[in-house]
């Protein structure tokens, strides 16, 4: 018997009971679309987070003071101190490296800012002019921090837009003097709205030169050093060169940790992919349930079509032919159901994207393939028993309807 | 027809199609089992964290420098114009409500001792710290109550650090260098394992003042205080706030009570549990579609029977009840099996993978069963209605 | 060895509970190619059982059966199916048409099962339907046809594979006299063209039309006359 003929026979059998067929399609479709939607949520979250990082350029090295060797102890190293600071002089030495395009040291902190009688507790970021281009932010009015030697303290600052409106309402902020902690700074720029970039809320932050931040917070150490290499290709060379530089300056100790964007990204990718897989896996359980339904209905079909099966056998149908007829029927059911599910799922995802334009929800290709394969496999596996039952019917009994 | 008769009748028809009935019930069972299993994992995680946190000193309050940051961690922890100091902690300790306290300054430093070298997390703390870390010493003692401003250079090792540097030999009294300064080992902590990915065995404790020196800073990352249980937390928080504002002239710190942390965690986990239950319920929904389909088929197949029932005097209502009852029986059967399998699976999982906290959540368990029954009811309504709507003569003529 | 069909000591027992029903008892039979045989006898005498055994739908409990000089008692399941497909045609009392298929598709079914290409299939089926006088009903479904028309479709289906042997179990049992006669005439026409025909019937008039008459009683052939 030809495949096309088998397909046609199975299709006519399926179309004979529209309600029943519709229900089996719905069951499979629910499972498949649930897999798609849930994995698209995970994928959307992943794309959102990694997108935030990616926008910061791929040729970026982040240098942290202190060496993190153990897996568990990462937290204090990242947040606390290290006995030998990474100093501004280290930063200057690193900036001279042949693969380095520019560096931006960062000292974050908290302080109180006041203008006339208004006061706010804010995040302060001591950094250099290069920060703006490395992090992809810019001043909307005035300018960002001036290009100077790194270690020069200057009483100037750049403020975020939210902070500006809170302190000055609609008045012009440029050129005004504000008090930060026990020092005075002149505002030379207002940042463009940027929201949160790499965990810093730009709109509410205050930027001051790194040298001024050292004085304000009475610290020598740099919290982070952002290093932009000349190209992505020289990342490794830059990293080695940088470690050598620090080693030479720290008496043979390479007591720093260098993190690449890639490492961070791949960690996030792993986490979110695992999340998507878990969500999809839970949703896929429903495909097994859909499989039991298909099996059940196929069993009913076998008993209802007993006489037909008997006749087929009388006409010389082989055991294999009958098995493949019924298997094909369950496969078609699950395949159509999966197709409906993919369509519905994609529609729902399109809806999600319309509702939340800032996040790119998208069912990953592996999820679509896995969902459809699982649906199909489930239909086939659960179809085996009814098909075998059909094939082993005794023709005489089947014909007499006994 | 009495209820008993209805039950007898429906169980008869459920049993007459054993394979079909079991498959239908299986659909529901899988869904219920998934819900029960997933919520057991969620509840287990909840209980586990609750227990972990309650070990970390009840009635404790954490004070951090700087206002609360956008991402939970205050930037003030790193640098601030007005740091939290050990003096602040001493002043807090003098409050009548306060029972114990510790300053905290963490960092990373190189250890040298026993001719070995290692880079490790260093926690600068006070003598009261074990309460707040939920840890005890296994060997020797913890940091003694020296003058917080100039404590003696003692160090207490985490169990992993001790293993790595001293193996099984006794480290008590040994001298070691931490970031170049000399310290003497006076204790070893008992093993505590991971807490939220942070290895509590891979660190050393030194006096906070020494840590500030080591890291060349004046500011603490945190001060933890524990108050007496007979004072309400609100009142203690207010007193702490008043004192620190008086000292700093300004509210440049943030206060989090342990209760708040636990409440937040609780609500996060509640959402999580609900979410996994909802995920599991997708299967339950598909199971419902299964019941609907099978009941529709049953009504069609049993038209002669329905006709006969009507011919011998059953009302439409009776017929409807019979089919509805059948659908509910199937769903509850599945629900019950799923419950047993899910709970059994959860328990087995707990035994097989001891690291995995598993606790069966009774409300979710009953909820899943109830949901299964409701699904049976809803799925049965339409087929039962169809059965009832059949004209007796027509039904008899079928076949 | 001559004979299209040769049965030797065929027994067919059915186990019903703890009771054994002997539907066929030590039955010997020889039928030549091209014969026209009717089988009659009281209800329950084993006529249908014999027909099923002859058509390889059922296998005897003991005894041997040669079809076309081949011992079919030793064939595998698939070989039996293949033999049924190519050499035997069945016509049943209750037609057994597939309700969701048109007359033409029902006739095509054996060709479809045999894997014959679509074009050839339609052609052959249409030809047979034409012989049955049903060309104008080709696209009707069984429930849109009369009983006689249905049985003619079933004969078409039996004949489309050009079998050597046609087995009909009370082919007119469900038909009025007029359409019954129509059906029998068609079958007889095929017999004239060389087809071996075996008909089980309760209708004496119909039974008489055959050239050879078998009377079955209690699982045995009680009478075999060629007059
Ligand atoms: N599958 C079966 N199981 C048990 N007994 C059977 C089976 N098939 C046939 N029989 C028995 O075998 C005997 C012969 O049956 P068969 O159907 O061949 O009779 P028949 O001559 O065709 O009768 P009728 O004229 O009523 O069709 C009967 O007693 C019948 O009860
Ligand atoms: Mg018979």
Coordinates of C-alpha atoms in Angstrom, one line a residue, chain A residues 28-298:
Chain A
X28 CA -1.9 18.3 21.8
X29 CA -2.1 22.0 20.9
X30 CA -2.4 23.0 24.5
X31 CA 0.8 21.1 25.4
X32 CA 2.8 22.4 22.4
X33 CA 1.7 26.0 22.8
X34 CA 2.4 25.9 26.5
X35 CA 5.9 24.7 25.8
X36 CA 6.4 27.4 23.3
X37 CA 5.0 30.2 25.5
X38 CA 6.9 29.2 28.6
X39 CA 10.2 28.8 26.8
X40 CA 9.6 32.1 25.1
X41 CA 9.3 33.7 28.5
X42 CA 12.6 32.2 29.6
X43 CA 14.1 33.2 26.3
X44 CA 12.7 36.7 26.6
X45 CA 14.2 37.1 30.0
X46 CA 17.5 35.8 28.7
X47 CA 17.5 38.1 25.7
X48 CA 16.6 41.0 27.9
X49 CA 19.4 40.5 30.4
X50 CA 22.1 39.6 27.9
X51 CA 21.0 42.4 25.7
X52 CA 21.6 44.8 28.5
X53 CA 25.2 43.5 28.7
X54 CA 25.8 43.1 25.0
X55 CA 24.9 46.7 24.4
X56 CA 28.1 47.5 26.3
X57 CA 30.4 46.3 23.6
X58 CA 32.1 42.9 23.3
X59 CA 35.7 44.1 23.6
X60 CA 35.5 45.0 27.3
X61 CA 37.5 43.6 30.2
X62 CA 36.5 44.3 33.7
X63 CA 39.3 44.2 36.3
X64 CA 38.4 43.6 39.9
X65 CA 40.9 43.9 42.8
X66 CA 41.7 40.6 44.6
X67 CA 41.9 37.2 43.1
X68 CA 38.9 35.0 43.2
X69 CA 40.0 31.4 43.1
X70 CA 37.2 29.6 44.9
X71 CA 33.8 29.3 43.5
X72 CA 31.8 30.0 46.6
X73 CA 33.7 33.0 47.9
X74 CA 33.0 35.3 45.1
X75 CA 30.7 37.6 46.9
X76 CA 33.0 39.4 49.4
X77 CA 35.7 39.8 46.8
X78 CA 33.2 41.6 44.6
X79 CA 31.8 43.7 47.3
X80 CA 34.3 44.1 50.1
X81 CA 37.9 45.0 50.1
X82 CA 41.2 43.4 49.2
X83 CA 44.4 44.1 51.1
X84 CA 46.3 45.4 48.1
X85 CA 44.2 47.9 46.3
X86 CA 44.0 48.3 42.6
X87 CA 45.2 51.9 42.4
X88 CA 44.9 54.7 40.0
X89 CA 48.5 54.3 39.2
X90 CA 47.8 50.7 38.2
X91 CA 45.0 52.0 36.0
X92 CA 47.3 54.5 34.4
X93 CA 49.9 51.7 33.7
X94 CA 47.2 49.4 32.3
X95 CA 46.0 52.2 30.0
X96 CA 49.4 52.4 28.5
X97 CA 49.1 48.8 27.2
X98 CA 49.5 48.4 23.5
X99 CA 46.1 46.6 23.0
X100 CA 44.2 49.0 25.3
X101 CA 42.0 51.6 23.7
X102 CA 40.8 53.3 26.9
X103 CA 40.1 52.6 30.5
X104 CA 37.5 53.8 33.0
X105 CA 38.2 53.2 36.7
X106 CA 35.1 53.2 38.8
X107 CA 34.6 54.0 42.5
X108 CA 30.9 53.8 43.5
X109 CA 29.5 55.1 46.7
X110 CA 26.6 56.7 48.5
X111 CA 26.5 60.4 49.5
X112 CA 24.1 63.2 50.2
X113 CA 23.7 65.9 47.6
X114 CA 22.2 69.3 48.5
X115 CA 21.3 72.4 46.5
X116 CA 19.9 75.3 48.5
X117 CA 17.4 73.7 50.8
X118 CA 16.9 70.5 48.8
X119 CA 18.7 67.3 49.8
X120 CA 18.9 63.8 48.4
X121 CA 20.7 60.6 49.2
X122 CA 22.2 59.4 45.9
X123 CA 24.5 57.0 44.3
X124 CA 27.8 58.6 43.3
X125 CA 30.1 57.2 40.6
X126 CA 33.7 58.3 40.5
X127 CA 35.0 57.6 37.0
X128 CA 36.7 59.1 34.0
X129 CA 35.7 60.5 30.6
X130 CA 36.0 57.1 28.9
X131 CA 33.1 55.8 31.0
X132 CA 30.6 57.4 28.7
X133 CA 31.8 55.8 25.5
X134 CA 32.5 52.4 27.2
X135 CA 29.1 52.2 28.7
X136 CA 27.3 53.9 25.8
X137 CA 25.8 56.8 27.7
X138 CA 26.1 60.5 27.0
X139 CA 25.3 63.9 28.3
X140 CA 22.1 65.5 26.9
X141 CA 23.2 69.0 28.0
X142 CA 26.7 70.3 28.7
X143 CA 29.3 67.6 28.6
X144 CA 30.4 64.4 30.4
X145 CA 33.5 64.4 32.6
X146 CA 36.4 66.1 31.0
X147 CA 39.3 64.2 29.4
X148 CA 42.2 64.8 31.9
X149 CA 44.9 62.8 33.6
X150 CA 43.2 60.1 35.6
X151 CA 44.5 61.1 39.0
X152 CA 43.5 64.8 38.8
X153 CA 40.7 65.7 41.2
X154 CA 38.3 68.5 39.9
X155 CA 35.2 70.0 41.5
X156 CA 32.9 69.2 38.6
X157 CA 30.1 66.7 38.3
X158 CA 27.5 65.4 35.8
X159 CA 24.0 64.5 37.0
X160 CA 21.2 62.2 35.9
X161 CA 18.0 63.6 34.5
X162 CA 15.8 62.5 37.4
X163 CA 18.2 63.9 39.9
X164 CA 18.3 67.2 38.0
X165 CA 14.5 67.6 38.0
X166 CA 14.3 66.7 41.7
X167 CA 16.9 69.4 42.6
X168 CA 16.2 72.1 40.0
X169 CA 12.7 71.5 38.7
X170 CA 12.7 73.1 35.4
X171 CA 15.5 75.6 36.0
X172 CA 18.9 75.3 34.2
X173 CA 21.3 73.1 36.2
X174 CA 24.4 73.7 34.2
X175 CA 27.0 75.8 36.0
X176 CA 25.2 75.5 39.4
X177 CA 27.2 74.5 42.4
X178 CA 26.0 71.6 44.5
X179 CA 27.3 70.2 47.8
X180 CA 28.1 66.5 47.9
X181 CA 29.2 65.2 51.3
X182 CA 31.6 67.9 52.6
X183 CA 32.7 69.1 49.1
X184 CA 31.3 71.5 46.4
X185 CA 31.0 70.5 42.8
X186 CA 30.0 72.5 39.7
X187 CA 27.5 70.8 37.4
X188 CA 28.9 70.6 33.9
X189 CA 26.5 68.2 32.3
X190 CA 23.1 66.5 32.5
X191 CA 22.9 62.9 31.3
X192 CA 20.5 61.7 28.6
X193 CA 17.7 59.4 29.9
X194 CA 19.2 55.9 29.8
X195 CA 17.5 54.0 32.6
X196 CA 19.6 51.3 34.1
X197 CA 22.9 50.4 32.5
X198 CA 24.9 47.5 34.1
X199 CA 23.1 47.8 37.4
X200 CA 23.6 51.6 37.7
X201 CA 20.5 53.8 37.4
X202 CA 22.0 56.6 35.2
X203 CA 19.0 58.8 35.7
X204 CA 19.5 59.0 39.4
X205 CA 23.3 59.0 39.6
X206 CA 25.9 61.6 40.1
X207 CA 29.2 61.3 38.2
X208 CA 32.4 62.9 39.5
X209 CA 36.1 62.6 38.4
X210 CA 37.8 59.5 39.9
X211 CA 40.3 61.6 41.7
X212 CA 37.5 63.6 43.4
X213 CA 35.8 60.3 44.4
X214 CA 39.0 59.2 46.1
X215 CA 39.1 62.3 48.2
X216 CA 35.3 62.2 48.9
X217 CA 35.3 58.7 50.1
X218 CA 38.8 58.8 51.5
X219 CA 39.9 55.7 49.7
X220 CA 42.8 54.7 47.4
X221 CA 41.4 51.6 45.9
X222 CA 39.5 51.3 42.7
X223 CA 36.3 49.2 42.9
X224 CA 36.4 48.2 39.2
X225 CA 38.5 49.1 36.2
X226 CA 36.7 48.9 32.8
X227 CA 39.2 48.3 30.0
X228 CA 38.2 48.6 26.4
X229 CA 40.6 46.8 24.0
X230 CA 41.4 48.0 20.5
X231 CA 39.4 45.1 19.0
X232 CA 37.7 41.9 19.9
X233 CA 40.6 39.9 18.4
X234 CA 43.2 41.2 20.9
X235 CA 41.1 40.5 24.0
X236 CA 43.3 37.6 25.1
X237 CA 46.5 39.4 24.4
X238 CA 45.2 42.4 26.3
X239 CA 44.2 40.3 29.2
X240 CA 47.7 38.7 29.4
X241 CA 49.4 42.0 29.0
X242 CA 47.3 43.5 31.7
X243 CA 48.0 40.7 34.2
X244 CA 51.7 41.1 33.5
X245 CA 51.5 44.8 34.1
X246 CA 49.8 44.4 37.5
X247 CA 52.1 41.5 38.5
X248 CA 55.1 43.7 37.8
X249 CA 53.7 46.5 39.9
X250 CA 52.4 44.3 42.8
X251 CA 55.8 42.6 43.4
X252 CA 55.0 39.5 41.5
X253 CA 51.4 39.1 42.7
X254 CA 48.7 39.0 40.1
X255 CA 46.1 39.7 42.7
X256 CA 43.3 40.8 40.4
X257 CA 40.4 39.1 38.7
X258 CA 39.7 39.8 35.0
X259 CA 36.2 39.2 33.9
X260 CA 35.1 39.3 30.2
X261 CA 31.7 40.1 29.0
X262 CA 31.7 36.7 27.4
X263 CA 32.1 34.9 30.7
X264 CA 29.3 36.9 32.3
X265 CA 27.1 36.4 29.2
X266 CA 27.6 32.7 29.1
X267 CA 26.8 32.4 32.8
X268 CA 23.5 34.2 32.2
X269 CA 22.9 32.1 29.1
X270 CA 23.4 28.9 31.0
X271 CA 21.1 30.0 33.8
X272 CA 18.3 31.2 31.5
X273 CA 18.6 28.2 29.2
X274 CA 18.2 25.9 32.1
X275 CA 15.2 27.9 33.2
X276 CA 13.6 27.7 29.8
X277 CA 14.3 24.0 29.6
X278 CA 12.7 23.4 33.0
X279 CA 9.6 25.4 32.1
X280 CA 9.3 23.7 28.8
X281 CA 9.9 20.3 30.4
X282 CA 7.0 20.8 32.9
X283 CA 4.7 21.9 30.1
X284 CA 5.8 18.9 28.0
X285 CA 4.3 16.6 30.7
X286 CA 0.9 17.7 29.3
X287 CA 2.0 16.2 25.9
X288 CA 2.1 12.8 27.6
X289 CA -1.4 13.4 28.9
X290 CA -2.4 14.3 25.3
X291 CA -0.7 11.0 24.2
X292 CA -2.9 9.0 26.7
X293 CA -5.9 10.7 25.2
X294 CA -4.9 9.8 21.7
X295 CA -4.3 6.2 22.8
X296 CA -7.7 6.1 24.4
X297 CA -9.5 7.4 21.4
X298 CA -7.6 5.2 19.1

